């Protein structure tokens, strides 16, 4: 919040188990059930990497949610109280095709982290997208 000292964002070492079904629910609107299963499995196997909050928002072309969004406000309270947040789950975009990266779980956490410090290093798991041919075969 403006005028308040900035808190450090603390992170869990791995995403919470509940994050994977949440990611699957989102992905289901973008690809087939087989594609969802493949992407979720890729996310589970991916290693944690770190990227800045501002870069995640830019790569995903998502707008910064307001501080008073219920989920962002909840995550900001967790940060102020020293509670750990779950790492973010993403699917890589395709620059050559103009396809943005997808934050498949953790958008609110990214926004709360941005408000804390736009240069916050956020742990995330990043899956590569499904091959284009696979998308065509699964989605007639």
mmCIF file of C-alpha atoms in Angstrom:
data_model
loop_
_atom_site.group_PDB
_atom_site.id
_atom_site.type_symbol
_atom_site.label_atom_id
_atom_site.label_comp_id
_atom_site.label_asym_id
_atom_site.label_seq_id
_atom_site.Cartn_x
_atom_site.Cartn_y
_atom_site.Cartn_z
ATOM 1 C CA UNK A 1 0.000 0.000 0.000
ATOM 2 C CA UNK A 2 1.276 3.529 -0.673
ATOM 3 C CA UNK A 3 3.353 4.837 2.224
ATOM 4 C CA UNK A 4 3.794 1.414 3.815
ATOM 5 C CA UNK A 5 7.195 -0.241 3.996
ATOM 6 C CA UNK A 6 7.523 -3.021 1.451
ATOM 7 C CA UNK A 7 7.397 -6.580 2.723
ATOM 8 C CA UNK A 8 9.356 -9.389 1.181
ATOM 9 C CA UNK A 9 7.311 -12.014 -0.567
ATOM 10 C CA UNK A 10 7.926 -15.491 0.822
ATOM 11 C CA UNK A 11 7.356 -18.502 -1.391
ATOM 12 C CA UNK A 12 6.715 -22.193 -0.892
ATOM 13 C CA UNK A 13 9.380 -24.414 -2.478
ATOM 14 C CA UNK A 14 6.801 -26.082 -4.782
ATOM 15 C CA UNK A 15 3.252 -25.272 -5.946
ATOM 16 C CA UNK A 16 0.462 -26.508 -3.710
ATOM 17 C CA UNK A 17 -1.300 -29.642 -4.917
ATOM 18 C CA UNK A 18 -4.565 -27.705 -5.402
ATOM 19 C CA UNK A 19 -2.878 -25.467 -8.009
ATOM 20 C CA UNK A 20 -2.685 -28.227 -10.616
ATOM 21 C CA UNK A 21 -6.459 -28.909 -10.813
ATOM 22 C CA UNK A 22 -7.021 -25.123 -10.878
ATOM 23 C CA UNK A 23 -4.611 -24.869 -13.821
ATOM 24 C CA UNK A 24 -6.395 -27.773 -15.524
ATOM 25 C CA UNK A 25 -9.763 -26.015 -15.156
ATOM 26 C CA UNK A 26 -8.362 -22.982 -16.973
ATOM 27 C CA UNK A 27 -6.547 -25.004 -19.618
ATOM 28 C CA UNK A 28 -9.684 -27.005 -20.386
ATOM 29 C CA UNK A 29 -11.089 -23.860 -22.036
ATOM 30 C CA UNK A 30 -8.046 -23.663 -24.328
ATOM 31 C CA UNK A 31 -7.341 -27.237 -25.427
ATOM 32 C CA UNK A 32 -8.578 -30.823 -25.378
ATOM 33 C CA UNK A 33 -8.640 -33.096 -22.335
ATOM 34 C CA UNK A 34 -5.555 -34.903 -23.675
ATOM 35 C CA UNK A 35 -3.805 -31.562 -24.101
ATOM 36 C CA UNK A 36 -4.748 -30.520 -20.571
ATOM 37 C CA UNK A 37 -3.369 -33.776 -19.170
ATOM 38 C CA UNK A 38 -0.109 -33.340 -21.101
ATOM 39 C CA UNK A 39 0.347 -29.743 -20.001
ATOM 40 C CA UNK A 40 -0.417 -30.460 -16.346
ATOM 41 C CA UNK A 41 2.032 -33.367 -16.396
ATOM 42 C CA UNK A 42 4.659 -31.083 -17.958
ATOM 43 C CA UNK A 43 4.035 -28.520 -15.219
ATOM 44 C CA UNK A 44 4.381 -31.153 -12.494
ATOM 45 C CA UNK A 45 7.748 -32.264 -13.945
ATOM 46 C CA UNK A 46 9.080 -28.752 -14.625
ATOM 47 C CA UNK A 47 11.786 -27.291 -12.435
ATOM 48 C CA UNK A 48 11.224 -24.067 -10.568
ATOM 49 C CA UNK A 49 12.642 -20.991 -12.302
ATOM 50 C CA UNK A 50 12.387 -17.352 -11.242
ATOM 51 C CA UNK A 51 11.088 -14.386 -13.224
ATOM 52 C CA UNK A 52 10.166 -10.842 -12.240
ATOM 53 C CA UNK A 53 6.529 -9.910 -11.622
ATOM 54 C CA UNK A 54 6.650 -7.149 -14.247
ATOM 55 C CA UNK A 55 8.015 -9.541 -16.882
ATOM 56 C CA UNK A 56 5.353 -12.170 -16.168
ATOM 57 C CA UNK A 57 2.620 -9.588 -16.660
ATOM 58 C CA UNK A 58 4.195 -8.292 -19.865
ATOM 59 C CA UNK A 59 4.802 -11.762 -21.366
ATOM 60 C CA UNK A 60 1.247 -12.846 -20.583
ATOM 61 C CA UNK A 61 -0.250 -9.515 -21.696
ATOM 62 C CA UNK A 62 -2.329 -9.502 -18.529
ATOM 63 C CA UNK A 63 -3.327 -6.264 -16.874
ATOM 64 C CA UNK A 64 -2.450 -5.583 -13.266
ATOM 65 C CA UNK A 65 -5.522 -6.315 -11.162
ATOM 66 C CA UNK A 66 -6.463 -3.623 -8.612
ATOM 67 C CA UNK A 67 -5.312 -3.905 -5.004
ATOM 68 C CA UNK A 68 -8.919 -4.140 -3.863
ATOM 69 C CA UNK A 69 -9.601 -7.269 -5.940
ATOM 70 C CA UNK A 70 -10.605 -9.811 -3.280
ATOM 71 C CA UNK A 71 -7.944 -12.371 -4.245
ATOM 72 C CA UNK A 72 -5.160 -9.799 -4.667
ATOM 73 C CA UNK A 73 -6.068 -8.221 -1.315
ATOM 74 C CA UNK A 74 -6.009 -11.661 0.314
ATOM 75 C CA UNK A 75 -2.538 -12.361 -1.098
ATOM 76 C CA UNK A 76 -1.316 -8.916 0.007
ATOM 77 C CA UNK A 77 -2.476 -9.736 3.562
ATOM 78 C CA UNK A 78 -0.595 -13.042 3.381
ATOM 79 C CA UNK A 79 2.543 -11.176 2.287
ATOM 80 C CA UNK A 80 2.209 -8.622 5.123
ATOM 81 C CA UNK A 81 1.688 -11.482 7.601
ATOM 82 C CA UNK A 82 4.778 -13.348 6.401
ATOM 83 C CA UNK A 83 2.875 -16.286 4.918
ATOM 84 C CA UNK A 84 4.326 -18.155 1.973
ATOM 85 C CA UNK A 85 2.657 -18.010 -1.419
ATOM 86 C CA UNK A 86 2.514 -20.860 -3.889
ATOM 87 C CA UNK A 87 4.707 -20.609 -7.010
ATOM 88 C CA UNK A 88 2.989 -19.710 -10.276
ATOM 89 C CA UNK A 89 2.164 -22.137 -13.106
ATOM 90 C CA UNK A 90 2.619 -20.926 -16.705
ATOM 91 C CA UNK A 91 2.635 -22.136 -20.286
ATOM 92 C CA UNK A 92 5.194 -20.471 -22.564
ATOM 93 C CA UNK A 93 3.886 -18.269 -25.381
ATOM 94 C CA UNK A 94 5.117 -18.131 -28.975
ATOM 95 C CA UNK A 95 6.718 -14.828 -29.949
ATOM 96 C CA UNK A 96 6.803 -15.686 -33.665
ATOM 97 C CA UNK A 97 3.033 -16.296 -33.654
ATOM 98 C CA UNK A 98 2.168 -13.416 -31.324
ATOM 99 C CA UNK A 99 0.797 -15.820 -28.717
ATOM 100 C CA UNK A 100 1.282 -14.592 -25.140
ATOM 101 C CA UNK A 101 2.416 -16.767 -22.279
ATOM 102 C CA UNK A 102 -0.453 -18.140 -20.191
ATOM 103 C CA UNK A 103 -0.580 -17.769 -16.422
ATOM 104 C CA UNK A 104 -2.573 -20.927 -15.787
ATOM 105 C CA UNK A 105 -2.515 -20.552 -12.002
ATOM 106 C CA UNK A 106 -1.298 -17.683 -9.862
ATOM 107 C CA UNK A 107 -2.442 -14.478 -11.599
ATOM 108 C CA UNK A 108 -3.551 -12.926 -8.301
ATOM 109 C CA UNK A 109 -0.248 -13.865 -6.660
ATOM 110 C CA UNK A 110 1.668 -12.203 -9.500
ATOM 111 C CA UNK A 111 -0.369 -9.014 -9.059
ATOM 112 C CA UNK A 112 0.079 -8.970 -5.266
ATOM 113 C CA UNK A 113 3.811 -9.514 -5.726
ATOM 114 C CA UNK A 114 3.951 -6.679 -8.253
ATOM 115 C CA UNK A 115 2.354 -4.309 -5.731
ATOM 116 C CA UNK A 116 4.956 -5.361 -3.177
ATOM 117 C CA UNK A 117 7.789 -4.792 -5.677
ATOM 118 C CA UNK A 118 7.519 -5.045 -9.463
ATOM 119 C CA UNK A 119 10.989 -6.610 -9.459
ATOM 120 C CA UNK A 120 9.938 -9.425 -7.142
ATOM 121 C CA UNK A 121 11.495 -12.681 -8.312
ATOM 122 C CA UNK A 122 8.570 -15.061 -8.562
ATOM 123 C CA UNK A 123 9.170 -18.806 -8.588
ATOM 124 C CA UNK A 124 7.258 -20.519 -11.337
ATOM 125 C CA UNK A 125 6.968 -23.695 -13.316
ATOM 126 C CA UNK A 126 6.896 -23.185 -17.072
ATOM 127 C CA UNK A 127 5.597 -25.745 -19.549
ATOM 128 C CA UNK A 128 6.179 -25.570 -23.281
ATOM 129 C CA UNK A 129 2.982 -25.344 -25.341
ATOM 130 C CA UNK A 130 1.612 -28.346 -27.161
ATOM 131 C CA UNK A 131 2.883 -28.758 -30.715
ATOM 132 C CA UNK A 132 0.629 -27.017 -33.254
ATOM 133 C CA UNK A 133 -0.125 -30.291 -35.035
ATOM 134 C CA UNK A 134 -1.284 -31.825 -31.745
ATOM 135 C CA UNK A 135 -3.653 -28.898 -31.197
ATOM 136 C CA UNK A 136 -5.129 -29.330 -34.684
ATOM 137 C CA UNK A 137 -5.597 -33.097 -34.254
ATOM 138 C CA UNK A 138 -7.281 -32.739 -30.851
ATOM 139 C CA UNK A 139 -9.508 -29.805 -31.765
ATOM 140 C CA UNK A 140 -11.251 -30.512 -35.068
#
